[in-house]
Short mmCIF file of C-alpha atoms in Angstrom, two decimals:
data_model
loop_
_atom_site.label_atom_id
_atom_site.label_comp_id
_atom_site.label_asym_id
_atom_site.label_seq_id
_atom_site.Cartn_x
_atom_site.Cartn_y
_atom_site.Cartn_z
CA MET A 1 -12.60 -50.13 -13.52
CA SER A 2 -16.12 -50.39 -14.71
CA LEU A 3 -17.18 -47.57 -12.47
CA PHE A 4 -17.96 -45.21 -15.29
CA ARG A 5 -20.31 -44.38 -18.14
CA PHE A 6 -19.45 -43.95 -21.80
CA SER A 7 -20.19 -40.65 -23.47
CA LEU A 8 -21.00 -42.48 -26.71
CA ASP A 9 -24.49 -44.03 -26.77
CA GLN A 10 -24.13 -47.74 -26.16
CA LYS A 11 -25.86 -50.16 -28.50
CA VAL A 12 -28.06 -52.84 -26.97
CA ILE A 13 -28.68 -55.86 -29.15
CA ASN A 14 -31.55 -58.28 -28.65
CA ILE A 15 -31.07 -61.93 -29.53
CA ALA A 16 -34.00 -64.21 -28.79
CA GLY A 17 -35.12 -61.84 -26.06
CA THR A 18 -31.70 -61.57 -24.43
CA LYS A 19 -30.34 -58.04 -24.33
CA ILE A 20 -26.59 -57.52 -24.54
CA GLY A 21 -24.69 -54.23 -24.21
CA GLY A 22 -25.51 -50.83 -22.78
CA GLN A 23 -23.76 -48.78 -20.13
CA PRO A 24 -21.86 -50.63 -17.38
CA GLY A 25 -24.34 -51.54 -14.67
CA GLU A 26 -27.37 -51.20 -16.91
CA PHE A 27 -27.82 -54.73 -18.21
CA PRO A 28 -26.59 -57.87 -16.48
CA THR A 29 -23.60 -59.64 -17.97
CA VAL A 30 -24.52 -62.32 -20.49
CA LEU A 31 -22.83 -65.63 -19.69
CA CYS A 32 -22.06 -68.11 -22.45
CA GLY A 33 -21.17 -71.67 -21.45
CA THR A 34 -19.67 -74.06 -23.99
CA ILE A 35 -20.97 -77.58 -24.50
CA PHE A 36 -19.56 -80.41 -26.65
CA TYR A 37 -16.13 -78.72 -26.71
CA GLN A 38 -12.96 -80.67 -27.56
CA GLY A 39 -12.34 -83.02 -24.65
CA HIS A 40 -15.81 -82.62 -23.11
CA LYS A 41 -16.36 -85.84 -21.21
CA ILE A 42 -20.04 -86.12 -22.11
CA VAL A 43 -19.09 -86.55 -25.79
CA GLU A 44 -18.42 -90.10 -26.86
CA ASP A 45 -17.65 -89.42 -30.53
CA HIS A 46 -16.77 -85.88 -31.61
CA ASP A 47 -16.94 -86.73 -35.31
CA ARG A 48 -20.37 -88.29 -35.29
CA GLY A 49 -21.77 -86.25 -32.42
CA PHE A 50 -22.65 -89.06 -30.04
CA PHE A 51 -23.00 -87.85 -26.47
CA ASP A 52 -24.64 -88.61 -23.15
CA GLU A 53 -27.93 -86.79 -23.57
CA ALA A 54 -28.94 -87.10 -19.93
CA LEU A 55 -25.74 -85.44 -18.74
CA ALA A 56 -25.95 -82.79 -21.44
CA GLY A 57 -29.53 -82.04 -20.41
CA LYS A 58 -28.45 -81.61 -16.79
CA LEU A 59 -25.73 -79.15 -17.76
CA VAL A 60 -28.09 -77.08 -19.89
CA SER A 61 -30.84 -77.00 -17.29
CA ASN A 62 -28.35 -76.17 -14.54
CA GLN A 63 -27.13 -73.15 -16.52
CA ALA A 64 -30.74 -72.11 -17.16
CA GLU A 65 -31.62 -72.41 -13.47
CA LEU A 66 -28.59 -70.38 -12.41
CA SER A 67 -29.55 -67.74 -14.95
CA GLU A 68 -33.07 -67.62 -13.58
CA GLN A 69 -31.83 -67.37 -9.99
CA THR A 70 -29.19 -64.70 -10.55
CA GLY A 71 -30.63 -62.63 -13.39
CA CYS A 72 -27.54 -63.04 -15.58
CA PRO A 73 -28.82 -64.22 -18.98
CA ALA A 74 -27.36 -67.43 -20.39
CA VAL A 75 -26.29 -68.40 -23.89
CA LEU A 76 -25.63 -71.97 -24.99
CA HIS A 77 -22.34 -72.11 -26.87
CA LEU A 78 -22.38 -75.11 -29.23
CA TYR A 79 -19.02 -76.38 -30.43
CA ALA A 80 -18.95 -79.02 -33.16
CA ARG A 81 -16.08 -80.71 -34.94
CA THR A 82 -18.14 -81.85 -37.93
CA MET A 83 -21.48 -81.07 -39.57
CA ALA A 84 -22.75 -84.53 -38.68
CA ALA A 85 -22.04 -83.76 -35.03
CA PHE A 86 -23.58 -80.30 -35.28
CA GLU A 87 -26.85 -81.68 -36.64
CA ARG A 88 -27.21 -83.88 -33.55
CA TYR A 89 -26.16 -81.10 -31.18
CA LEU A 90 -28.58 -78.64 -32.75
CA ASP A 91 -31.44 -81.09 -32.51
CA PHE A 92 -30.66 -81.53 -28.81
CA ALA A 93 -30.28 -77.78 -28.22
CA ASP A 94 -33.60 -77.01 -29.89
CA ARG A 95 -35.35 -79.47 -27.58
CA SER A 96 -33.62 -78.47 -24.35
CA TRP A 97 -32.96 -74.73 -24.57
CA GLU A 98 -35.02 -71.74 -25.70
CA GLY A 99 -32.43 -68.97 -25.49
CA PRO A 100 -29.63 -67.77 -27.75
CA LEU A 101 -27.12 -70.18 -29.28
CA ILE A 102 -23.53 -69.61 -30.31
CA LEU A 103 -22.39 -71.61 -33.34
CA ASP A 104 -18.73 -72.53 -33.22
CA SER A 105 -16.23 -74.84 -34.86
CA ALA A 106 -12.49 -74.70 -35.51
CA ASP A 107 -13.17 -75.81 -39.08
CA PRO A 108 -14.31 -73.01 -41.42
CA VAL A 109 -16.08 -75.53 -43.66
CA VAL A 110 -18.18 -76.66 -40.70
CA ARG A 111 -18.89 -73.06 -39.69
CA ALA A 112 -20.13 -72.31 -43.20
CA GLY A 113 -22.35 -75.38 -43.02
CA MET A 114 -23.71 -74.25 -39.65
CA ALA A 115 -24.77 -70.93 -41.17
CA GLY A 116 -26.76 -72.76 -43.82
CA LEU A 117 -28.35 -75.35 -41.56
CA ILE A 118 -29.41 -72.91 -38.85
CA SER A 119 -31.26 -70.90 -41.51
CA GLU A 120 -32.89 -73.99 -43.00
CA VAL A 121 -34.33 -75.09 -39.66
CA GLY A 122 -35.56 -71.58 -38.82
CA LEU A 123 -33.36 -70.91 -35.81
CA ALA A 124 -31.15 -68.16 -37.26
CA ASP A 125 -32.77 -65.46 -35.13
CA ARG A 126 -31.54 -67.29 -32.02
CA ALA A 127 -28.01 -67.82 -33.27
CA ILE A 128 -24.71 -65.97 -32.92
CA TYR A 129 -22.01 -66.92 -35.41
CA ASN A 130 -18.56 -67.43 -33.85
CA SER A 131 -16.78 -65.77 -35.42
CA ILE A 132 -16.03 -63.25 -38.15
CA SER A 133 -12.33 -62.53 -38.20
CA ILE A 134 -9.32 -62.02 -40.39
CA GLY A 135 -9.45 -65.79 -40.88
CA THR A 136 -12.99 -65.79 -42.32
CA THR A 137 -12.83 -67.71 -45.59
CA GLU A 138 -14.55 -66.87 -48.86
CA GLN A 139 -16.74 -69.94 -48.40
CA GLU A 140 -17.85 -68.70 -44.99
CA ALA A 141 -18.53 -65.21 -46.33
CA VAL A 142 -20.76 -66.58 -49.08
CA ALA A 143 -22.57 -68.86 -46.61
CA LEU A 144 -23.17 -65.97 -44.23
CA GLU A 145 -24.40 -63.70 -46.97
CA GLU A 146 -26.88 -66.34 -48.11
CA SER A 147 -27.96 -67.22 -44.58
CA GLU A 148 -30.50 -65.55 -42.31
CA LEU A 149 -27.92 -65.00 -39.59
CA ASP A 150 -27.66 -61.41 -38.41
CA SER A 151 -25.61 -61.76 -35.20
CA ALA A 152 -21.94 -62.62 -34.82
CA ILE A 153 -18.97 -62.41 -32.52
CA VAL A 154 -16.37 -60.25 -34.25
CA LEU A 155 -12.89 -61.46 -33.40
CA ALA A 156 -10.64 -58.40 -33.48
CA TYR A 157 -7.36 -60.28 -33.10
CA ASN A 158 -4.86 -58.55 -35.38
CA PRO A 159 -1.88 -60.85 -35.98
CA SER A 160 0.29 -58.08 -37.39
CA ASP A 161 -0.35 -55.83 -34.38
CA SER A 162 -1.93 -57.52 -31.39
CA SER A 163 -2.06 -54.33 -29.30
CA VAL A 164 -5.39 -52.70 -28.46
CA ASP A 165 -4.69 -50.11 -31.16
CA GLY A 166 -4.03 -52.91 -33.63
CA CYS A 167 -7.33 -54.61 -32.77
CA MET A 168 -9.20 -51.33 -33.20
CA LYS A 169 -7.56 -50.71 -36.57
CA LEU A 170 -8.62 -54.14 -37.73
CA LEU A 171 -12.20 -53.41 -36.72
CA GLN A 172 -12.33 -49.92 -38.17
CA THR A 173 -10.12 -49.93 -41.28
CA GLY A 174 -8.66 -53.40 -41.66
CA GLY A 175 -5.22 -52.15 -40.64
CA SER A 176 -2.41 -53.52 -42.77
CA VAL A 177 -3.96 -56.95 -43.18
CA MET A 178 -7.45 -56.38 -44.63
CA ASP A 179 -8.90 -54.12 -47.32
CA LYS A 180 -11.73 -52.99 -45.06
CA GLY A 181 -12.60 -53.01 -41.38
CA LEU A 182 -14.20 -56.09 -39.86
CA THR A 183 -17.27 -54.06 -38.88
CA ASP A 184 -17.80 -53.06 -42.52
CA LEU A 185 -17.29 -56.67 -43.58
CA CYS A 186 -19.97 -57.71 -41.09
CA MET A 187 -22.42 -55.20 -42.54
CA ASP A 188 -21.69 -56.52 -46.05
CA LEU A 189 -22.51 -60.02 -44.85
CA GLY A 190 -25.78 -58.99 -43.23
CA ILE A 191 -24.48 -59.06 -39.66
CA VAL A 192 -26.15 -56.17 -37.86
CA ASN A 193 -25.62 -57.39 -34.30
CA MET A 194 -21.92 -57.40 -33.43
CA LEU A 195 -20.33 -58.67 -30.25
CA LEU A 196 -16.72 -57.50 -30.12
CA ASP A 197 -14.07 -59.87 -28.80
CA PRO A 198 -10.33 -59.10 -28.93
CA GLY A 199 -9.29 -62.76 -28.85
CA VAL A 200 -7.61 -63.43 -25.53
CA MET A 201 -3.90 -64.22 -25.60
CA PRO A 202 -2.22 -66.52 -23.07
CA LEU A 203 -1.12 -64.99 -19.80
CA GLY A 204 2.30 -63.48 -20.47
CA SER A 205 1.54 -62.91 -24.16
CA GLY A 206 -0.86 -60.02 -23.69
CA ALA A 207 -3.96 -61.47 -22.00
CA GLY A 208 -4.48 -58.29 -20.02
CA SER A 209 -5.02 -56.18 -23.12
CA ALA A 210 -8.44 -57.82 -23.48
CA LEU A 211 -9.52 -55.80 -20.46
CA ARG A 212 -8.46 -52.50 -21.96
CA PHE A 213 -9.90 -53.48 -25.33
CA SER A 214 -13.42 -53.73 -23.99
CA VAL A 215 -13.29 -50.17 -22.62
CA VAL A 216 -11.75 -48.73 -25.79
CA ALA A 217 -14.06 -50.63 -28.16
CA LYS A 218 -17.19 -49.56 -26.30
CA ALA A 219 -15.98 -45.96 -26.03
CA LYS A 220 -15.22 -45.70 -29.74
CA LEU A 221 -17.80 -47.99 -31.39
CA GLY A 222 -20.54 -48.55 -28.82
CA TRP A 223 -21.06 -52.22 -29.69
CA PRO A 224 -21.23 -54.80 -26.89
CA ALA A 225 -17.78 -56.08 -25.97
CA GLY A 226 -16.55 -59.06 -24.02
CA SER A 227 -14.15 -61.96 -24.27
CA GLY A 228 -13.24 -65.52 -23.52
CA ILE A 229 -11.01 -64.38 -20.71
CA HIS A 230 -10.95 -67.90 -19.24
CA ASN A 231 -8.61 -68.85 -22.11
CA ALA A 232 -5.88 -66.82 -20.42
CA VAL A 233 -6.32 -69.00 -17.36
CA SER A 234 -6.52 -72.35 -19.14
CA ALA A 235 -3.38 -71.55 -21.18
CA TRP A 236 -1.30 -70.69 -18.12
CA PRO A 237 1.33 -73.44 -17.79
CA TRP A 238 2.09 -72.64 -14.14
CA LEU A 239 -1.52 -73.22 -13.14
CA LYS A 240 -1.67 -76.63 -14.82
CA GLY A 241 0.14 -78.21 -11.89
CA ARG A 242 -2.14 -76.63 -9.29
CA SER A 243 -5.33 -77.90 -7.71
CA THR A 244 -8.79 -77.76 -9.25
CA LEU A 245 -9.85 -75.32 -6.54
CA GLU A 246 -7.08 -72.92 -7.49
CA LYS A 247 -7.96 -73.19 -11.18
CA ARG A 248 -11.62 -72.50 -10.49
CA CYS A 249 -10.76 -69.50 -8.31
CA CYS A 250 -8.67 -68.07 -11.15
CA ASP A 251 -11.50 -68.66 -13.66
CA ALA A 252 -13.96 -66.84 -11.42
CA ALA A 253 -11.56 -63.96 -10.78
CA ALA A 254 -10.83 -63.55 -14.50
CA ALA A 255 -14.55 -63.39 -15.22
CA ALA A 256 -15.08 -60.62 -12.68
CA MET A 257 -12.08 -58.70 -14.05
CA GLN A 258 -13.57 -58.70 -17.53
CA GLN A 259 -16.87 -57.44 -16.11
CA LEU A 260 -15.11 -54.69 -14.22
CA ALA A 261 -13.49 -53.62 -17.48
CA GLY A 262 -16.89 -52.99 -19.07
CA GLY A 263 -17.49 -56.47 -20.51
CA ASP A 264 -21.07 -57.09 -21.61
CA PHE A 265 -20.68 -60.81 -22.19
CA LEU A 266 -18.39 -63.59 -21.08
CA LEU A 267 -17.47 -66.69 -23.02
CA TYR A 268 -16.82 -68.30 -19.69
CA GLY A 269 -15.63 -71.68 -20.98
CA PRO A 270 -17.01 -75.13 -20.15
CA ILE A 271 -20.69 -75.09 -19.21
CA ASP A 272 -19.63 -77.39 -16.36
CA ASP A 273 -18.26 -74.23 -14.66
CA ALA A 274 -21.65 -72.50 -14.51
CA ASP A 275 -21.85 -73.14 -10.76
CA ILE A 276 -18.84 -70.92 -10.07
CA ILE A 277 -19.31 -68.32 -12.80
CA PHE A 278 -22.93 -67.28 -12.31
CA PRO A 279 -22.61 -66.31 -8.62
CA VAL A 280 -19.40 -64.36 -9.15
CA ALA A 281 -20.76 -62.63 -12.25
CA ALA A 282 -23.97 -61.70 -10.44
CA MET A 283 -21.97 -60.35 -7.52
CA ALA A 284 -19.79 -58.27 -9.85
CA ASP A 285 -22.92 -56.97 -11.63
CA VAL A 286 -24.36 -55.84 -8.30
CA MET A 287 -21.11 -54.13 -7.33
CA ILE A 288 -20.89 -52.33 -10.67
CA ALA A 289 -24.54 -51.27 -10.57
CA GLU A 290 -23.99 -49.81 -7.12
CA ALA A 291 -20.82 -48.07 -8.26
CA VAL A 292 -22.51 -46.27 -11.18
CA LYS A 293 -25.70 -45.34 -9.36
CA ASP A 294 -24.45 -41.77 -8.99
CA LEU A 295 -23.79 -41.56 -12.73
CA ASP A 296 -27.50 -41.84 -13.57
CA ILE A 297 -27.31 -45.40 -14.80
CA TRP A 298 -30.30 -47.50 -13.75
CA PRO A 299 -30.21 -51.26 -13.84
CA VAL A 300 -33.00 -53.02 -15.74
CA ALA A 301 -35.75 -54.84 -13.87
CA GLY A 302 -34.26 -58.33 -14.01
CA HIS A 303 -30.75 -57.21 -13.01
CA PRO A 304 -29.08 -59.14 -10.16
CA ILE A 305 -29.22 -56.02 -8.00
CA ASN A 306 -32.99 -56.27 -8.14
CA ARG A 307 -33.05 -59.99 -7.34
CA LEU A 308 -30.24 -60.91 -5.01
CA VAL A 309 -29.84 -58.05 -2.55
CA MET B 1 10.81 -58.23 -30.03
CA MET B 2 14.48 -57.83 -30.77
CA ASP B 3 16.74 -60.46 -32.18
CA GLN B 4 20.17 -60.80 -30.73
CA SER B 5 22.71 -63.27 -32.01
CA SER B 6 25.17 -64.16 -29.33
CA GLY B 7 28.71 -63.30 -30.33
CA PRO B 8 31.19 -65.87 -31.59
CA GLY B 9 32.42 -68.06 -28.82
CA THR B 10 29.44 -67.44 -26.60
CA GLY B 11 28.64 -70.75 -24.94
CA PHE B 12 25.29 -72.43 -24.98
CA ASP B 13 23.80 -72.60 -21.50
CA ALA B 14 21.67 -75.72 -21.36
CA TYR B 15 20.23 -74.68 -18.01
CA LYS B 16 18.75 -71.51 -19.51
CA TRP B 17 17.30 -73.19 -22.56
CA PRO B 18 14.61 -72.96 -23.86
CA PRO B 19 14.17 -69.22 -23.37
CA LEU B 20 10.39 -69.17 -23.80
CA ARG B 21 8.05 -70.97 -21.48
CA GLY B 22 5.50 -73.32 -22.90
CA ASP B 23 3.84 -76.70 -22.85
CA TYR B 24 6.86 -78.84 -23.73
CA VAL B 25 9.27 -81.36 -22.25
CA VAL B 26 13.03 -80.90 -22.48
CA CYS B 27 14.83 -84.24 -22.73
CA ASP B 28 18.32 -83.57 -24.04
CA PRO B 29 19.51 -80.03 -24.85
CA GLU B 30 22.38 -81.59 -26.80
CA GLY B 31 19.98 -83.52 -29.03
CA ARG B 32 19.51 -82.92 -32.75
CA VAL B 33 15.76 -83.30 -33.07
CA ALA B 34 12.86 -81.17 -31.89
CA VAL B 35 9.46 -82.85 -32.14
CA VAL B 36 6.21 -80.97 -32.46
CA THR B 37 3.26 -83.24 -31.73
CA LEU B 38 0.63 -80.71 -32.87
CA ALA B 39 -2.70 -81.43 -31.11
CA SER B 40 -1.72 -84.96 -30.05
CA HIS B 41 -0.33 -85.88 -26.66
CA LEU B 42 2.67 -88.02 -27.51
CA CYS B 43 5.88 -88.66 -25.60
CA PRO B 44 8.57 -89.57 -28.11
CA ARG B 45 11.99 -90.79 -26.97
CA GLY B 46 15.37 -89.41 -27.92
CA ALA B 47 14.30 -85.86 -28.82
CA ALA B 48 15.97 -82.70 -27.59
CA ILE B 49 12.55 -81.25 -26.84
CA TYR B 50 8.98 -82.23 -27.64
CA GLY B 51 5.55 -80.80 -27.10
CA PRO B 52 2.30 -79.79 -28.74
CA CYS B 53 1.68 -76.72 -30.88
CA LYS B 54 -1.94 -75.75 -31.36
CA THR B 55 -1.88 -72.31 -32.92
CA GLU B 56 -0.61 -71.12 -36.28
CA ASN B 57 0.72 -67.79 -34.98
CA LEU B 58 1.90 -67.54 -31.36
CA GLY B 59 2.51 -71.27 -31.10
CA VAL B 60 4.64 -71.30 -34.24
CA GLU B 61 6.60 -68.28 -33.02
CA LYS B 62 7.46 -70.03 -29.76
CA VAL B 63 8.61 -73.18 -31.55
CA VAL B 64 10.88 -71.16 -33.82
CA ALA B 65 12.30 -69.04 -30.99
CA ASN B 66 13.11 -72.07 -28.86
CA ILE B 67 14.71 -73.99 -31.72
CA ILE B 68 17.02 -71.26 -33.00
CA SER B 69 18.26 -70.58 -29.49
CA ASN B 70 19.88 -74.02 -29.52
CA SER B 71 22.35 -74.69 -32.33
CA ASN B 72 22.39 -78.40 -31.51
CA ILE B 73 18.93 -78.81 -33.04
CA ARG B 74 19.10 -79.62 -36.75
CA PHE B 75 15.75 -81.27 -37.40
CA LEU B 76 12.15 -80.41 -36.67
CA LEU B 77 9.85 -83.41 -36.83
CA ILE B 78 6.19 -82.45 -37.22
CA CYS B 79 3.83 -85.26 -36.22
CA GLY B 80 0.53 -85.89 -34.47
CA GLN B 81 -2.93 -84.72 -35.44
CA GLU B 82 -3.34 -81.22 -36.82
CA SER B 83 -5.29 -78.74 -34.74
CA LYS B 84 -8.39 -78.30 -36.91
CA GLY B 85 -8.82 -74.92 -38.51
CA HIS B 86 -5.56 -73.60 -37.09
CA LEU B 87 -3.24 -76.04 -38.91
CA PRO B 88 -0.01 -75.14 -37.03
CA GLY B 89 1.86 -78.04 -38.65
CA ASP B 90 1.07 -76.69 -42.07
CA ALA B 91 2.09 -73.21 -40.87
CA LEU B 92 5.46 -74.43 -39.56
CA ALA B 93 6.23 -76.25 -42.79
CA ALA B 94 5.11 -73.29 -44.90
CA LEU B 95 7.15 -70.86 -42.80
CA HIS B 96 10.23 -72.99 -43.30
CA ARG B 97 9.58 -73.38 -47.01
CA ASN B 98 8.35 -69.90 -47.96
CA GLY B 99 8.88 -67.41 -45.12
CA ILE B 100 6.48 -64.47 -44.63
CA ASP B 101 5.17 -61.64 -46.77
CA GLN B 102 5.34 -57.93 -45.92
CA ALA B 103 2.25 -58.09 -43.72
CA GLY B 104 3.77 -60.94 -41.72
CA LYS B 105 1.57 -63.64 -43.25
CA ILE B 106 3.14 -67.05 -43.65
CA ILE B 107 3.25 -67.56 -47.40
CA GLY B 108 1.26 -70.55 -48.54
CA SER B 109 -0.15 -71.49 -45.15
CA LYS B 110 -3.74 -72.73 -45.07
CA GLY B 111 -4.41 -72.06 -41.35
CA ALA B 112 -6.95 -69.54 -40.07
CA ILE B 113 -4.65 -66.67 -39.02
CA PRO B 114 -1.09 -67.66 -39.97
CA PHE B 115 0.77 -64.49 -39.10
CA ILE B 116 4.15 -63.87 -37.49
CA GLU B 117 4.34 -60.73 -35.38
CA ASN B 118 7.03 -61.20 -32.77
CA ILE B 119 10.03 -62.62 -34.58
CA SER B 120 12.08 -60.95 -37.29
CA ALA B 121 12.94 -61.93 -40.83
CA GLU B 122 16.47 -62.69 -39.59
CA ALA B 123 15.12 -65.16 -37.05
CA ILE B 124 13.02 -66.85 -39.72
CA SER B 125 16.00 -67.01 -42.03
CA ARG B 126 18.02 -68.62 -39.24
CA PHE B 127 15.23 -71.15 -38.67
CA GLN B 128 15.24 -72.01 -42.37
CA GLY B 129 18.99 -72.45 -42.39
CA GLN B 130 19.43 -74.25 -39.09
CA VAL B 131 16.85 -77.00 -39.29
CA GLU B 132 15.45 -79.39 -41.81
CA VAL B 133 11.71 -79.94 -41.42
CA VAL B 134 10.43 -83.48 -41.56
CA ASP B 135 6.70 -83.08 -42.09
CA ARG B 136 4.85 -86.19 -40.93
CA ALA B 137 1.69 -84.45 -39.76
CA GLY B 138 -0.95 -87.06 -38.99
CA LEU B 139 1.56 -89.64 -37.77
CA GLU B 140 0.70 -90.87 -34.25
CA ASP B 141 2.48 -94.22 -34.26
CA LEU B 142 4.93 -93.72 -31.40
CA ALA B 143 7.26 -96.53 -32.48
CA GLU B 144 7.58 -94.97 -35.93
CA ILE B 145 8.14 -91.52 -34.43
CA ASP B 146 10.86 -92.92 -32.15
CA ARG B 147 12.47 -94.60 -35.14
CA ILE B 148 12.52 -91.34 -37.13
CA VAL B 149 13.96 -89.42 -34.17
CA LEU B 150 16.71 -91.99 -33.74
CA GLU B 151 17.53 -91.96 -37.43
CA LEU B 152 17.67 -88.14 -37.57
CA SER B 153 19.71 -87.93 -34.38
CA LEU B 154 22.64 -89.56 -36.14
CA GLY B 155 22.48 -87.20 -39.09
CA LYS B 156 24.23 -83.87 -38.60
CA GLU B 157 26.70 -81.83 -36.60
CA PRO B 158 25.47 -78.82 -34.58
CA TYR B 159 24.72 -75.69 -36.61
CA PRO B 160 27.97 -73.75 -36.95
CA GLN B 161 26.61 -70.48 -35.53
CA PRO B 162 25.99 -69.35 -31.96
CA PRO B 163 22.47 -69.56 -30.54
CA PHE B 164 20.08 -66.95 -31.90
CA MET B 165 18.19 -65.37 -29.05
CA VAL B 166 14.80 -63.80 -29.53
CA ALA B 167 14.28 -61.40 -26.67
CA LYS B 168 11.42 -59.11 -25.88
CA ARG B 169 12.09 -55.47 -26.51
CA ARG B 170 10.25 -52.79 -24.61
CA GLN B 171 8.78 -50.39 -27.11
CA ARG B 172 9.39 -46.78 -26.38
CA ARG B 173 6.13 -45.05 -25.55
CA GLU B 174 5.23 -41.90 -27.34
CA ALA B 175 4.10 -38.93 -25.30
CA VAL B 176 0.41 -39.21 -24.50
CA PHE B 177 -1.92 -36.27 -24.94
CA VAL B 178 -5.43 -36.34 -23.57
CA MET B 179 -7.73 -35.08 -26.32
CA GLY B 180 -11.00 -35.40 -24.46
CA GLY B 181 -12.84 -37.77 -22.19
CA ASP B 182 -15.15 -40.35 -23.74
CA VAL B 183 -15.66 -42.34 -20.56
CA VAL B 184 -17.20 -40.56 -17.62
CA LEU B 185 -16.03 -41.73 -14.23
CA GLY B 186 -18.08 -39.20 -12.29
CA SER B 187 -17.14 -36.43 -9.85
CA GLY B 188 -15.68 -34.38 -12.69
CA VAL B 189 -13.23 -37.06 -13.76
CA VAL B 190 -13.09 -38.41 -17.34
CA LEU B 191 -11.12 -41.05 -19.15
CA ASP B 192 -9.72 -40.70 -22.65
CA SER B 193 -10.00 -44.33 -23.73
CA GLY B 194 -7.57 -43.84 -26.63
CA ALA B 195 -4.77 -42.61 -24.39
CA TRP B 196 -6.07 -44.54 -21.38
CA MET B 197 -5.57 -41.36 -19.43
CA VAL B 198 -7.72 -40.25 -16.54
CA ALA B 199 -8.09 -36.49 -16.18
CA GLU B 200 -10.15 -33.94 -14.34
CA GLU B 201 -12.69 -32.25 -16.61
CA ARG B 202 -12.05 -28.74 -15.24
CA ALA B 203 -8.28 -29.01 -15.64
CA GLN B 204 -8.75 -30.21 -19.18
CA ALA B 205 -11.17 -27.40 -20.01
CA ALA B 206 -8.70 -24.85 -18.63
CA LYS B 207 -5.95 -26.27 -20.84
CA GLU B 208 -8.19 -25.89 -23.86
CA GLY B 209 -8.88 -22.28 -22.90
CA VAL B 210 -12.58 -22.82 -22.29
#
């Protein structure tokens, strides 16, 4: 459905030279592959952060090469269970990747530590904090305020009203569960670059609303929007018994659907899937750019339409 | 969602239980013990149903809905490793102990977003009354888990109330009015993203008397 332009001016944020946002068809979709995630086979010890560096290096360089070939910018999404692990992962990332980094952990204490460490080592301007949400703890808020981080994914999941309207209320006013909107909270914490993510539900529990969210959020707020739409696929019990080929087809299709719904970025899941995601995302970007040509939207120089066709 | 208690005398249909799909294994619908293995992959013996639970909101809701729809279940054993940050085991225990506040937040839960949206206070009350929670979060010793399940299985009679079904209710949509297009689709067609309504610009202008 991304065959349109928004009447509201669309914000374009720049993180380490990577531009995210704009009108559909203007900038290529930014693709974020996760490394060191729970269950990633290259990790030998998730607590201490021991991993196969050669394999990790191959995955990172493969994503970078695909980005270079297609024109879809890449982001390295670092997941760490502990701070000890994060220190090792960050050291590796700094040596093997020059683009933007997403900092992610399920543990809020670790996330707070990440905010501090990334500032200490001088890489905050390359980092995107994942995420600011209703679950952001006081400790995280203090760490963010004291850090040099200025970019974050804003998770709009509203547990008291998971509809698109509920997500928008959480962003704008806090709804019934927060005193202020998440966007205001971000500003208070020094986050001036926001990437809006509705938090994708499992298929059957509302996954599809992520698609409508991206259109509504961009139309009303203008910030870049996207999602981890692959989570809907990976949480689909029926698909678990199917072949790898079928699963990968569904991952690729979900990615293109999010793009067609105005998504500016994709948290596409395991970096191991870069081979299937980059071509499909580039193809969707070309299709969208062609679709909005008559709406006076011009793709930027490095866009897939200017490289692949 | 709407809660519907089956009337007195309504039989339990083991073939239709559990009502909500999920990542679980049904062993014995007549059993007394449901086992939540949190983020661990464990296969305990003797349970009515077992499976993981990784989220402190939707995951917890599904566990509750599937338990209260079977009056045979009298115990919920929480074991396995907690899902970091989410803490669904803590959320289940807190929900059973304290219930929810007016905003739907599970009182006393330490998880990231411990909110209940899709099940009612009545369903939670039924959950609190029907089952006893045995909180052994962190326990992964399968022999010990099997021993606890066996011990609990001998403990109680079925809950003396019919199954409590949690069914989805279609919410009635309010009439939608297009206030103005904020997404331009071209060729004179606009989209009001709030109403998710596509309209022709000229028709809309005429309605507004322009």
